[in-house]
Tab-separated table of N, CA and C in Angstrom:
chain	number	residue	atom	x	y	z
A	27	MET	N	0.908	-1.526	0.100
A	27	MET	CA	0.037	-0.196	-0.095
A	27	MET	C	0.812	1.141	-0.025
A	28	LEU	N	0.340	2.023	-0.913
A	28	LEU	CA	1.489	3.273	-0.962
A	28	LEU	C	0.327	4.570	-0.668
A	29	LYS	N	0.858	5.025	0.500
A	29	LYS	CA	-0.218	6.130	1.246
A	29	LYS	C	0.420	7.888	0.783
A	30	GLY	N	-0.544	8.448	0.279
A	30	GLY	CA	-0.129	9.834	-0.024
A	30	GLY	C	-0.884	10.876	0.981
A	31	GLN	N	-0.920	11.975	0.842
A	31	GLN	CA	-2.132	12.988	1.460
A	31	GLN	C	-3.321	12.834	0.751
A	32	LEU	N	-3.516	12.461	-0.399
A	32	LEU	CA	-4.505	12.596	-1.101
A	32	LEU	C	-5.298	11.221	-1.240
A	33	CYS	N	-4.558	10.273	-1.345
A	33	CYS	CA	-5.085	9.091	-2.260
A	33	CYS	C	-4.181	7.936	-1.362
A	34	THR	N	-4.550	6.728	-1.456
A	34	THR	CA	-3.801	5.418	-1.339
A	34	THR	C	-3.878	4.846	-2.388
A	35	VAL	N	-2.625	4.316	-2.756
A	35	VAL	CA	-2.724	3.306	-3.863
A	35	VAL	C	-2.340	2.030	-3.470
A	36	ARG	N	-3.192	1.008	-3.928
A	36	ARG	CA	-3.198	-0.337	-3.348
A	36	ARG	C	-3.756	-1.174	-3.956
A	37	HIS	N	-3.344	-2.781	-3.668
A	37	HIS	CA	-4.010	-3.786	-4.633
A	37	HIS	C	-5.435	-4.017	-4.778
A	38	LEU	N	-5.967	-4.453	-5.428
A	38	LEU	CA	-7.722	-4.533	-5.671
A	38	LEU	C	-7.464	-5.812	-4.699
A	39	LEU	N	-8.675	-5.522	-4.025
A	39	LEU	CA	-9.434	-6.765	-2.830
A	39	LEU	C	-10.517	-7.480	-3.505
A	40	THR	N	-10.885	-8.406	-3.164
A	40	THR	CA	-11.894	-9.557	-3.582
A	40	THR	C	-13.111	-8.440	-3.309
A	41	ALA	N	-13.241	-7.838	-1.936
A	41	ALA	CA	-14.206	-7.083	-1.812
A	41	ALA	C	-14.713	-5.486	-2.565
A	42	ASP	N	-13.799	-5.497	-3.484
A	42	ASP	CA	-13.539	-4.182	-4.082
A	42	ASP	C	-13.841	-5.015	-5.438
A	43	LEU	N	-14.084	-5.916	-6.021
A	43	LEU	CA	-14.251	-6.087	-7.293
A	43	LEU	C	-15.368	-5.803	-8.064
A	44	ASN	N	-16.787	-6.179	-7.207
A	44	ASN	CA	-18.079	-6.045	-8.074
A	44	ASN	C	-17.760	-4.276	-8.580
A	45	ALA	N	-17.358	-3.404	-7.411
A	45	ALA	CA	-17.366	-2.045	-7.611
A	45	ALA	C	-16.338	-1.695	-8.897
A	46	PHE	N	-15.489	-2.122	-8.741
A	46	PHE	CA	-13.915	-1.802	-9.608
A	46	PHE	C	-14.506	-2.065	-11.178
A	47	ILE	N	-15.357	-3.566	-11.090
A	47	ILE	CA	-15.754	-3.895	-12.720
A	47	ILE	C	-16.463	-2.934	-13.214
A	48	ALA	N	-17.925	-2.160	-12.092
A	48	ALA	CA	-18.644	-1.475	-12.587
A	48	ALA	C	-17.916	-0.113	-13.103
A	49	LEU	N	-17.159	0.321	-12.316
A	49	LEU	CA	-16.500	1.731	-12.747
A	49	LEU	C	-15.540	1.402	-14.102
A	50	ALA	N	-14.821	0.392	-13.980
A	50	ALA	CA	-13.901	0.289	-15.204
A	50	ALA	C	-14.337	0.176	-16.148
A	51	ASN	N	-15.947	-0.684	-16.466
A	51	ASN	CA	-16.649	-0.709	-17.771
A	51	ASN	C	-17.405	0.426	-18.065
A	52	ASP	N	-17.428	1.300	-17.043
A	52	ASP	CA	-18.295	2.448	-17.498
A	52	ASP	C	-17.962	3.298	-18.770
A	53	LEU	N	-18.635	3.027	-19.692
A	53	LEU	CA	-18.207	3.826	-20.860
A	53	LEU	C	-17.969	5.168	-20.811
A	54	PRO	N	-19.356	6.184	-20.021
A	54	PRO	CA	-18.736	7.600	-20.150
A	54	PRO	C	-18.031	7.926	-19.487
A	55	SER	N	-17.330	7.550	-18.772
A	55	SER	CA	-16.092	7.665	-17.667
A	55	SER	C	-15.050	7.645	-18.826
A	56	ARG	N	-15.096	6.817	-19.651
A	56	ARG	CA	-13.640	6.802	-20.510
A	56	ARG	C	-13.536	8.013	-20.964
A	57	GLY	N	-14.042	9.004	-21.533
A	57	GLY	CA	-13.951	9.965	-22.448
A	57	GLY	C	-13.198	9.848	-23.191
A	58	ASP	N	-12.418	11.011	-24.162
A	58	ASP	CA	-12.092	10.739	-25.398
A	58	ASP	C	-10.782	10.351	-25.793
A	59	TYR	N	-10.287	9.922	-24.688
A	59	TYR	CA	-8.356	9.258	-24.770
A	59	TYR	C	-8.565	8.095	-24.123
A	60	PHE	N	-9.489	7.147	-23.637
A	60	PHE	CA	-9.326	6.193	-23.214
A	60	PHE	C	-10.534	5.394	-24.332
A	61	SER	N	-9.672	3.925	-24.677
A	61	SER	CA	-10.270	2.913	-25.358
A	61	SER	C	-11.745	2.692	-25.194
A	62	GLN	N	-12.527	2.341	-26.012
A	62	GLN	CA	-13.847	2.023	-25.485
A	62	GLN	C	-14.141	0.320	-25.430
A	63	GLN	N	-13.168	-0.302	-25.811
A	63	GLN	CA	-12.898	-1.617	-25.564
A	63	GLN	C	-13.003	-1.898	-24.092
A	64	PHE	N	-13.399	-3.116	-23.707
A	64	PHE	CA	-13.433	-3.529	-22.238
A	64	PHE	C	-13.512	-4.983	-22.228
A	65	LYS	N	-13.096	-5.536	-20.989
A	65	LYS	CA	-13.351	-6.898	-20.856
A	65	LYS	C	-14.541	-7.394	-20.378
A	66	SER	N	-15.166	-8.529	-20.555
A	66	SER	CA	-16.337	-8.348	-19.885
A	66	SER	C	-16.199	-9.114	-18.281
A	67	PRO	N	-17.336	-8.709	-17.559
A	67	PRO	CA	-17.105	-8.851	-16.152
A	67	PRO	C	-16.700	-10.421	-15.583
A	68	GLU	N	-16.965	-11.410	-16.695
A	68	GLU	CA	-16.701	-12.595	-16.358
A	68	GLU	C	-15.096	-12.879	-16.343
A	69	VAL	N	-14.645	-12.590	-17.297
A	69	VAL	CA	-12.978	-12.381	-18.010
A	69	VAL	C	-12.578	-11.632	-16.645
A	70	MET	N	-12.766	-10.643	-16.491
A	70	MET	CA	-12.219	-9.719	-15.118
A	70	MET	C	-12.284	-10.489	-13.994
A	71	ARG	N	-13.009	-11.271	-13.907
A	71	ARG	CA	-13.360	-11.938	-12.000
A	71	ARG	C	-12.466	-12.977	-12.464
A	72	ARG	N	-12.350	-13.606	-13.362
A	72	ARG	CA	-11.370	-14.667	-13.705
A	72	ARG	C	-9.797	-14.756	-13.797
A	73	GLU	N	-9.632	-13.652	-14.121
A	73	GLU	CA	-8.317	-12.880	-14.365
A	73	GLU	C	-7.572	-12.719	-12.871
A	74	PHE	N	-8.569	-11.667	-11.836
A	74	PHE	CA	-8.681	-11.500	-10.650
A	74	PHE	C	-8.485	-12.706	-9.620
A	75	MET	N	-9.221	-13.876	-9.953
A	75	MET	CA	-8.991	-15.097	-9.387
A	75	MET	C	-7.777	-15.757	-9.417
A	76	GLN	N	-7.318	-15.731	-10.935
A	76	GLN	CA	-5.835	-16.286	-11.345
A	76	GLN	C	-4.626	-15.724	-10.563
A	77	ASN	N	-4.863	-14.362	-10.517
A	77	ASN	CA	-3.484	-13.570	-10.235
A	77	ASN	C	-3.633	-12.117	-9.439
A	78	GLY	N	-4.741	-11.664	-9.326
A	78	GLY	CA	-5.318	-10.444	-8.292
A	78	GLY	C	-4.754	-9.261	-9.532
A	79	PHE	N	-4.954	-9.475	-10.550
A	79	PHE	CA	-4.170	-8.492	-11.756
A	79	PHE	C	-2.840	-8.283	-11.087
A	80	VAL	N	-2.144	-9.020	-10.901
A	80	VAL	CA	-0.623	-8.941	-10.786
A	80	VAL	C	0.257	-9.833	-11.369
A	81	THR	N	0.916	-9.746	-12.195
A	81	THR	CA	2.165	-10.586	-12.931
A	81	THR	C	3.290	-10.142	-13.090
A	82	ASP	N	4.215	-11.176	-13.553
A	82	ASP	CA	5.363	-9.973	-14.048
A	82	ASP	C	5.375	-9.360	-15.010
A	83	ASP	N	4.749	-9.434	-15.891
A	83	ASP	CA	4.536	-8.560	-16.888
A	83	ASP	C	3.718	-6.875	-16.554
A	84	SER	N	2.812	-7.367	-15.568
A	84	SER	CA	2.093	-5.850	-14.827
A	84	SER	C	1.558	-6.270	-13.806
A	85	GLU	N	1.257	-4.968	-12.993
A	85	GLU	CA	0.656	-5.037	-12.030
A	85	GLU	C	-0.616	-3.716	-11.687
A	86	LEU	N	-1.497	-3.870	-11.301
A	86	LEU	CA	-2.540	-3.200	-11.582
A	86	LEU	C	-2.875	-2.744	-9.730
A	87	PHE	N	-2.843	-1.341	-9.741
A	87	PHE	CA	-3.350	-0.664	-8.712
A	87	PHE	C	-4.761	-0.151	-8.397
A	88	VAL	N	-5.458	0.178	-7.192
A	88	VAL	CA	-6.746	1.100	-7.310
A	88	VAL	C	-6.093	2.261	-6.673
A	89	VAL	N	-6.826	3.323	-7.037
A	89	VAL	CA	-6.186	4.664	-6.345
A	89	VAL	C	-7.513	4.943	-5.531
A	90	GLU	N	-7.701	5.301	-4.200
A	90	GLU	CA	-8.430	5.323	-3.330
A	90	GLU	C	-8.261	6.862	-2.518
A	91	ASP	N	-9.694	7.339	-2.439
A	91	ASP	CA	-9.481	8.698	-1.488
A	91	ASP	C	-9.338	8.389	-0.168
A	92	ARG	N	-9.657	9.555	0.380
A	92	ARG	CA	-9.362	9.564	1.969
A	92	ARG	C	-10.427	8.592	2.534
A	93	ALA	N	-11.722	8.610	1.969
A	93	ALA	CA	-13.049	8.321	2.372
A	93	ALA	C	-12.948	6.805	1.999
A	94	HIS	N	-12.077	6.109	1.199
A	94	HIS	CA	-12.158	4.563	1.023
A	94	HIS	C	-12.829	4.261	-0.378
A	95	HIS	N	-13.053	5.625	-1.255
A	95	HIS	CA	-13.588	5.191	-2.466
A	95	HIS	C	-13.027	4.889	-3.716
A	96	ILE	N	-13.161	4.179	-4.235
A	96	ILE	CA	-12.048	3.863	-5.467
A	96	ILE	C	-12.341	5.147	-6.561
A	97	VAL	N	-11.182	5.678	-6.939
A	97	VAL	CA	-11.506	7.065	-7.784
A	97	VAL	C	-10.735	6.904	-8.789
A	98	GLY	N	-9.859	5.870	-8.896
A	98	GLY	CA	-8.778	5.548	-10.211
A	98	GLY	C	-8.155	4.381	-10.226
A	99	VAL	N	-7.514	4.413	-11.262
A	99	VAL	CA	-6.761	2.873	-11.524
A	99	VAL	C	-5.538	3.520	-11.982
A	100	ILE	N	-4.280	2.568	-11.690
A	100	ILE	CA	-3.155	2.665	-12.206
A	100	ILE	C	-2.487	1.453	-12.084
A	101	THR	N	-1.132	1.381	-13.166
A	101	THR	CA	-0.531	0.352	-13.395
A	101	THR	C	0.838	0.437	-14.080
A	102	HIS	N	1.302	-0.513	-13.946
A	102	HIS	CA	2.588	-0.260	-14.597
A	102	HIS	C	2.626	-1.434	-15.223
A	103	PHE	N	3.479	-1.763	-16.392
A	103	PHE	CA	3.363	-2.931	-17.371
A	103	PHE	C	4.777	-2.915	-18.164
A	104	LYS	N	5.375	-4.150	-18.700
A	104	LYS	CA	6.347	-4.387	-19.613
A	104	LYS	C	5.991	-3.166	-20.741
A	105	SER	N	7.635	-2.759	-20.846
A	105	SER	CA	7.391	-1.877	-22.588
A	105	SER	C	8.413	-2.720	-23.108
A	106	ARG	N	8.785	-1.570	-24.061
A	106	ARG	CA	9.725	-2.145	-25.222
A	106	ARG	C	11.034	-2.724	-24.880
A	107	THR	N	11.405	-2.548	-23.755
A	107	THR	CA	12.800	-2.812	-23.173
A	107	THR	C	12.826	-3.429	-22.473
A	108	PRO	N	13.908	-4.396	-21.564
A	108	PRO	CA	13.888	-4.990	-20.418
A	108	PRO	C	14.125	-3.860	-18.986
A	109	THR	N	14.643	-2.922	-19.458
A	109	THR	CA	14.836	-1.992	-18.176
A	109	THR	C	14.075	-0.757	-18.597
A	110	THR	N	12.882	-0.573	-18.888
A	110	THR	CA	11.763	0.093	-18.847
A	110	THR	C	10.280	-0.319	-18.596
A	111	ARG	N	9.920	0.299	-17.598
A	111	ARG	CA	8.405	-0.011	-17.606
A	111	ARG	C	7.392	1.304	-17.712
A	112	GLU	N	6.188	0.744	-18.473
A	112	GLU	CA	5.525	2.201	-18.843
A	112	GLU	C	4.106	2.248	-17.772
A	113	ILE	N	3.649	3.167	-17.368
A	113	ILE	CA	2.854	3.688	-16.427
A	113	ILE	C	1.428	4.219	-17.236
A	114	GLY	N	0.516	3.474	-17.021
A	114	GLY	CA	-0.854	4.029	-17.268
A	114	GLY	C	-1.933	3.989	-16.138
A	115	TYR	N	-2.752	5.149	-16.277
A	115	TYR	CA	-3.670	5.498	-15.183
A	115	TYR	C	-4.961	5.907	-16.082
A	116	ARG	N	-5.840	6.108	-15.033
A	116	ARG	CA	-7.327	6.406	-15.386
A	116	ARG	C	-8.141	6.636	-14.461
A	117	LEU	N	-8.348	7.876	-14.231
A	117	LEU	CA	-9.127	8.662	-13.358
A	117	LEU	C	-10.931	7.937	-13.470
A	118	LEU	N	-11.455	7.291	-12.562
A	118	LEU	CA	-12.917	6.775	-12.725
A	118	LEU	C	-13.685	7.352	-12.510
A	119	GLU	N	-13.528	8.433	-11.721
A	119	GLU	CA	-14.574	9.454	-11.462
A	119	GLU	C	-13.983	10.813	-12.132
A	120	PRO	N	-14.983	10.991	-13.414
A	120	PRO	CA	-14.731	12.568	-13.964
A	120	PRO	C	-14.788	13.827	-13.069
A	121	ALA	N	-16.001	13.659	-12.204
A	121	ALA	CA	-15.629	14.992	-11.723
A	121	ALA	C	-14.773	15.256	-10.646
A	122	LEU	N	-14.005	14.721	-10.610
A	122	LEU	CA	-12.637	14.842	-9.712
A	122	LEU	C	-11.491	15.052	-10.558
A	123	ALA	N	-11.501	15.548	-11.546
A	123	ALA	CA	-10.499	15.527	-12.687
A	123	ALA	C	-9.651	17.023	-11.798
A	124	GLY	N	-8.742	17.191	-11.961
A	124	GLY	CA	-8.119	18.438	-11.825
A	124	GLY	C	-7.846	18.488	-10.021
A	125	HIS	N	-8.140	17.263	-9.378
A	125	HIS	CA	-7.926	17.509	-8.088
A	125	HIS	C	-6.624	17.272	-7.365
A	126	GLY	N	-5.727	16.331	-8.453
A	126	GLY	CA	-4.638	16.079	-7.907
A	126	GLY	C	-4.209	14.278	-7.533
A	127	TYR	N	-5.916	13.723	-7.547
A	127	TYR	CA	-5.400	12.200	-7.434
A	127	TYR	C	-4.750	11.537	-8.206
A	128	ILE	N	-4.491	11.874	-9.240
A	128	ILE	CA	-3.905	10.856	-10.514
A	128	ILE	C	-2.584	11.307	-10.227
A	129	SER	N	-2.188	12.779	-10.067
A	129	SER	CA	-0.863	13.029	-9.800
A	129	SER	C	-0.141	12.317	-8.680
A	130	GLU	N	-0.891	12.620	-7.622
A	130	GLU	CA	0.024	11.767	-6.608
A	130	GLU	C	0.136	10.464	-6.608
A	131	ALA	N	-1.024	9.788	-7.015
A	131	ALA	CA	-0.892	8.398	-7.379
A	131	ALA	C	0.316	8.091	-8.585
A	132	VAL	N	0.622	9.051	-9.439
A	132	VAL	CA	1.541	8.540	-10.479
A	132	VAL	C	3.023	8.900	-9.542
A	133	GLN	N	3.023	9.785	-8.405
A	133	GLN	CA	4.260	10.091	-8.125
A	133	GLN	C	4.591	8.807	-6.905
A	134	LEU	N	3.634	8.346	-6.294
A	134	LEU	CA	3.702	7.238	-4.934
A	134	LEU	C	4.206	6.046	-6.064
A	135	LEU	N	3.409	5.749	-7.319
A	135	LEU	CA	3.984	4.759	-7.909
A	135	LEU	C	5.244	4.714	-8.438
A	136	VAL	N	6.133	6.043	-8.999
A	136	VAL	CA	7.340	6.201	-9.656
A	136	VAL	C	8.282	6.167	-8.476
A	137	ASP	N	7.705	6.438	-7.177
A	137	ASP	CA	8.712	6.262	-6.280
A	137	ASP	C	8.963	4.936	-5.890
A	138	TYR	N	8.105	4.249	-5.799
A	138	TYR	CA	7.887	2.382	-5.448
A	138	TYR	C	8.345	2.132	-6.655
A	139	LEU	N	8.430	2.323	-7.789
A	139	LEU	CA	8.926	1.171	-9.095
A	139	LEU	C	10.717	1.670	-8.819
A	140	PHE	N	11.046	2.803	-8.421
A	140	PHE	CA	12.492	3.012	-8.324
A	140	PHE	C	12.979	2.593	-7.273
A	141	LYS	N	12.533	2.710	-6.352
A	141	LYS	CA	12.918	1.985	-4.620
A	141	LYS	C	13.207	0.476	-4.784
A	142	VAL	N	11.923	-0.049	-5.391
A	142	VAL	CA	11.768	-1.367	-5.206
A	142	VAL	C	12.199	-2.025	-6.106
A	143	HIS	N	12.459	-1.201	-7.614
A	143	HIS	CA	12.927	-2.433	-8.795
A	143	HIS	C	13.971	-1.660	-9.002
A	144	VAL	N	14.566	-2.543	-10.292
A	144	VAL	CA	15.982	-2.186	-10.644
A	144	VAL	C	15.387	-1.187	-12.311
A	145	TRP	N	14.039	-0.676	-12.498
A	145	TRP	CA	13.898	-0.137	-13.635
A	145	TRP	C	15.028	0.959	-13.854
A	146	HIS	N	15.245	1.249	-15.351
A	146	HIS	CA	16.124	2.595	-15.535
A	146	HIS	C	15.231	3.840	-15.987
A	147	ARG	N	14.313	3.239	-16.504
A	147	ARG	CA	13.232	4.227	-17.250
A	147	ARG	C	11.681	3.803	-17.086
A	148	LEU	N	11.079	5.001	-16.885
A	148	LEU	CA	9.585	4.859	-16.934
A	148	LEU	C	9.161	5.681	-17.846
A	149	GLU	N	7.992	5.339	-18.492
A	149	GLU	CA	7.184	6.259	-19.537
A	149	GLU	C	6.093	6.256	-19.078
A	150	LEU	N	5.340	7.180	-19.643
A	150	LEU	CA	3.831	7.892	-19.782
A	150	LEU	C	3.639	7.857	-21.619
A	151	LEU	N	2.795	7.351	-21.561
A	151	LEU	CA	1.861	8.020	-23.392
A	151	LEU	C	0.677	8.727	-22.967
A	152	THR	N	0.558	9.624	-23.644
A	152	THR	CA	-0.663	10.551	-23.464
A	152	THR	C	-0.997	11.132	-25.344
A	153	ALA	N	-2.318	11.233	-25.042
A	153	ALA	CA	-2.582	11.985	-26.131
A	153	ALA	C	-2.305	13.213	-26.160
A	154	PRO	N	-1.604	14.039	-27.038
A	154	PRO	CA	-1.004	15.357	-26.897
A	154	PRO	C	-1.991	16.396	-26.587
A	155	GLU	N	-3.353	16.446	-26.623
A	155	GLU	CA	-4.288	16.912	-26.529
A	155	GLU	C	-4.670	17.186	-25.110
A	156	ASN	N	-4.399	15.755	-24.553
A	156	ASN	CA	-5.076	15.656	-22.968
A	156	ASN	C	-4.542	16.494	-22.153
A	157	ALA	N	-4.676	17.632	-21.955
A	157	ALA	CA	-3.838	18.557	-21.086
A	157	ALA	C	-3.645	17.940	-19.813
A	158	GLY	N	-4.872	17.260	-19.301
A	158	GLY	CA	-4.674	16.871	-17.793
A	158	GLY	C	-3.425	15.859	-17.605
A	159	SER	N	-3.559	14.967	-18.417
A	159	SER	CA	-2.605	14.075	-18.922
A	159	SER	C	-1.164	14.592	-18.793
A	160	VAL	N	-0.964	15.901	-19.803
A	160	VAL	CA	-0.269	16.341	-20.121
A	160	VAL	C	0.960	16.948	-18.660
A	161	ARG	N	0.073	17.545	-18.108
A	161	ARG	CA	0.077	18.336	-16.767
A	161	ARG	C	0.537	17.388	-15.699
A	162	ILE	N	0.147	15.878	-15.622
A	162	ILE	CA	0.305	14.847	-14.750
A	162	ILE	C	2.173	14.513	-14.933
A	163	ALA	N	2.383	14.602	-16.167
A	163	ALA	CA	3.550	13.910	-16.723
A	163	ALA	C	4.441	14.990	-16.419
A	164	GLN	N	4.512	16.420	-16.452
A	164	GLN	CA	5.464	17.509	-16.375
A	164	GLN	C	5.450	17.515	-14.540
A	165	LYS	N	4.389	17.592	-13.880
A	165	LYS	CA	4.241	17.652	-12.495
A	165	LYS	C	5.207	16.674	-11.795
A	166	CYS	N	5.227	15.547	-12.260
A	166	CYS	CA	5.848	13.992	-11.950
A	166	CYS	C	7.473	14.330	-12.401
A	167	GLY	N	7.649	15.162	-13.033
A	167	GLY	CA	9.245	15.444	-13.495
A	167	GLY	C	9.629	14.270	-14.680
A	168	PHE	N	8.621	13.920	-15.588
A	168	PHE	CA	8.411	13.495	-16.948
A	168	PHE	C	9.012	14.280	-18.172
A	169	THR	N	9.982	13.962	-18.970
A	169	THR	CA	10.416	14.950	-20.021
A	169	THR	C	9.541	14.256	-21.300
A	170	ALA	N	9.288	15.178	-22.009
A	170	ALA	CA	8.470	14.949	-23.549
A	170	ALA	C	9.689	14.587	-24.546
A	171	GLU	N	9.371	13.503	-24.870
A	171	GLU	CA	10.317	13.055	-26.074
A	171	GLU	C	9.779	13.203	-27.160
A	172	GLY	N	9.034	12.860	-27.892
A	172	GLY	CA	8.024	13.321	-29.094
A	172	GLY	C	7.052	12.476	-28.992
A	173	VAL	N	6.425	12.577	-30.586
A	173	VAL	CA	5.209	12.130	-31.001
A	173	VAL	C	5.183	10.670	-31.768
A	174	LEU	N	4.442	9.831	-31.131
A	174	LEU	CA	4.213	8.492	-31.889
A	174	LEU	C	3.112	8.763	-32.921
A	175	ARG	N	3.332	9.178	-34.102
A	175	ARG	CA	1.962	9.557	-35.079
A	175	ARG	C	1.114	8.120	-35.264
A	176	GLY	N	-0.144	8.290	-35.139
A	176	GLY	CA	-0.953	7.679	-35.292
A	176	GLY	C	-0.894	6.113	-34.766
A	177	ALA	N	-0.489	6.053	-33.628
A	177	ALA	CA	0.065	4.694	-32.817
A	177	ALA	C	-1.438	4.280	-31.924
A	178	PHE	N	-2.422	4.944	-31.760
A	178	PHE	CA	-3.071	4.188	-31.170
A	178	PHE	C	-4.724	4.240	-31.782
A	179	PHE	N	-5.398	3.442	-31.835
A	179	PHE	CA	-6.727	3.158	-32.241
A	179	PHE	C	-7.697	3.604	-31.391
A	180	ILE	N	-8.319	4.940	-31.239
A	180	ILE	CA	-9.420	5.021	-30.272
A	180	ILE	C	-10.620	5.426	-30.569
A	181	ASN	N	-12.025	5.265	-30.252
A	181	ASN	CA	-12.986	5.846	-30.563
A	181	ASN	C	-13.145	5.867	-32.325
A	182	GLY	N	-12.747	5.074	-32.958
A	182	GLY	CA	-12.788	4.676	-34.239
A	182	GLY	C	-11.839	5.482	-35.109
A	183	ARG	N	-10.757	6.259	-34.820
A	183	ARG	CA	-9.726	6.755	-35.627
A	183	ARG	C	-8.154	6.682	-34.736
A	184	TYR	N	-7.516	6.945	-35.862
A	184	TYR	CA	-5.823	6.583	-35.198
A	184	TYR	C	-5.654	7.957	-34.630
A	185	GLN	N	-4.739	8.035	-33.517
A	185	GLN	CA	-4.511	9.274	-32.813
A	185	GLN	C	-3.063	8.900	-32.537
A	186	ASP	N	-2.614	10.190	-32.508
A	186	ASP	CA	-1.089	10.408	-32.114
A	186	ASP	C	-0.924	10.216	-30.439
A	187	VAL	N	0.316	9.647	-30.275
A	187	VAL	CA	0.513	9.684	-28.726
A	187	VAL	C	1.760	10.488	-28.368
A	188	SER	N	1.674	11.215	-27.139
A	188	SER	CA	3.240	11.642	-26.999
A	188	SER	C	3.744	10.599	-25.861
A	189	VAL	N	5.143	10.766	-26.180
A	189	VAL	CA	5.993	10.137	-25.132
A	189	VAL	C	6.823	11.051	-24.308
A	190	TYR	N	6.518	10.458	-22.972
A	190	TYR	CA	7.215	11.578	-21.730
A	190	TYR	C	7.921	9.814	-21.193
A	191	SER	N	8.991	10.309	-20.582
A	191	SER	CA	9.865	9.619	-19.696
A	191	SER	C	10.682	10.043	-18.753
A	192	LEU	N	11.068	9.311	-17.615
A	192	LEU	CA	11.622	9.631	-16.396
A	192	LEU	C	12.989	8.609	-16.204
A	193	LEU	N	14.147	9.281	-16.416
A	193	LEU	CA	15.240	8.090	-15.853
A	193	LEU	C	15.391	8.189	-14.447
A	194	ARG	N	16.032	7.024	-14.090
A	194	ARG	CA	16.179	6.653	-12.631
A	194	ARG	C	17.301	8.118	-12.240
A	195	PRO	N	18.239	8.428	-13.109
A	195	PRO	CA	19.052	9.664	-12.226
A	195	PRO	C	18.529	10.807	-12.225
A	196	GLU	N	17.069	11.352	-12.998
A	196	GLU	CA	16.585	12.131	-12.868
A	196	GLU	C	15.644	12.206	-11.864
A	197	TRP	N	15.388	11.115	-11.413
A	197	TRP	CA	14.456	10.828	-10.100
A	197	TRP	C	15.170	10.852	-8.704
A	198	GLU	N	16.483	10.404	-8.816
A	198	GLU	CA	17.530	10.712	-8.017
A	198	GLU	C	17.500	12.134	-7.392
A	199	ARG	N	17.965	12.698	-8.477
A	199	ARG	CA	18.281	14.294	-8.466
A	199	ARG	C	16.862	14.970	-7.945
A	200	ARG	N	15.747	14.838	-8.385
A	200	ARG	CA	14.312	15.083	-7.885
A	200	ARG	C	14.171	15.020	-6.343
A	201	ARG	N	14.492	13.912	-5.873
A	201	ARG	CA	14.357	13.253	-4.626
A	201	ARG	C	15.458	13.755	-3.861
A	202	ALA	N	16.679	14.144	-4.116
A	202	ALA	CA	17.807	14.909	-3.490
A	202	ALA	C	17.090	16.422	-3.121
A	203	ALA	N	16.708	16.704	-4.103
A	203	ALA	CA	16.431	18.222	-3.933
A	203	ALA	C	15.088	18.533	-3.130
A	204	LEU	N	14.484	17.595	-2.669
A	204	LEU	CA	13.321	17.771	-1.745
A	204	LEU	C	13.966	18.120	-0.371
């Protein structure tokens, strides 16, 4: 469990599963930047029972507010190289956008990944016009690297994706400056 001032980042519990599935599969909350594809509740339950959404390739956490409501999801997963992990996140309660939950969750996860693992590089991918996600990357010390043109197919069209990265030495310098 990773605890911040606004939120807690923790693994999903069996007691959370039904609420989590409903939130994760809520199409209106997916907005313009998240795929409309989703897994059936049965598949999600089976995967959870098999591994709790934690494997060598990926690890899923829920983001919980101080009142213990699930407000988001954050994950890290295998990327293109063995020393890199990609971080993905989604705010499940659109009315909470801009309140800092996901920024804090990303920072908590970044700290965890660099403290506990040997990863050298972390990545965030976001739509260039997704101002909230761009702000999260910047607040958490990620550097814009470039755009992958037409890399994602979301909402019936190919969309560009901006790549942001944070290297271990950059994270160490930020930590030392605090």
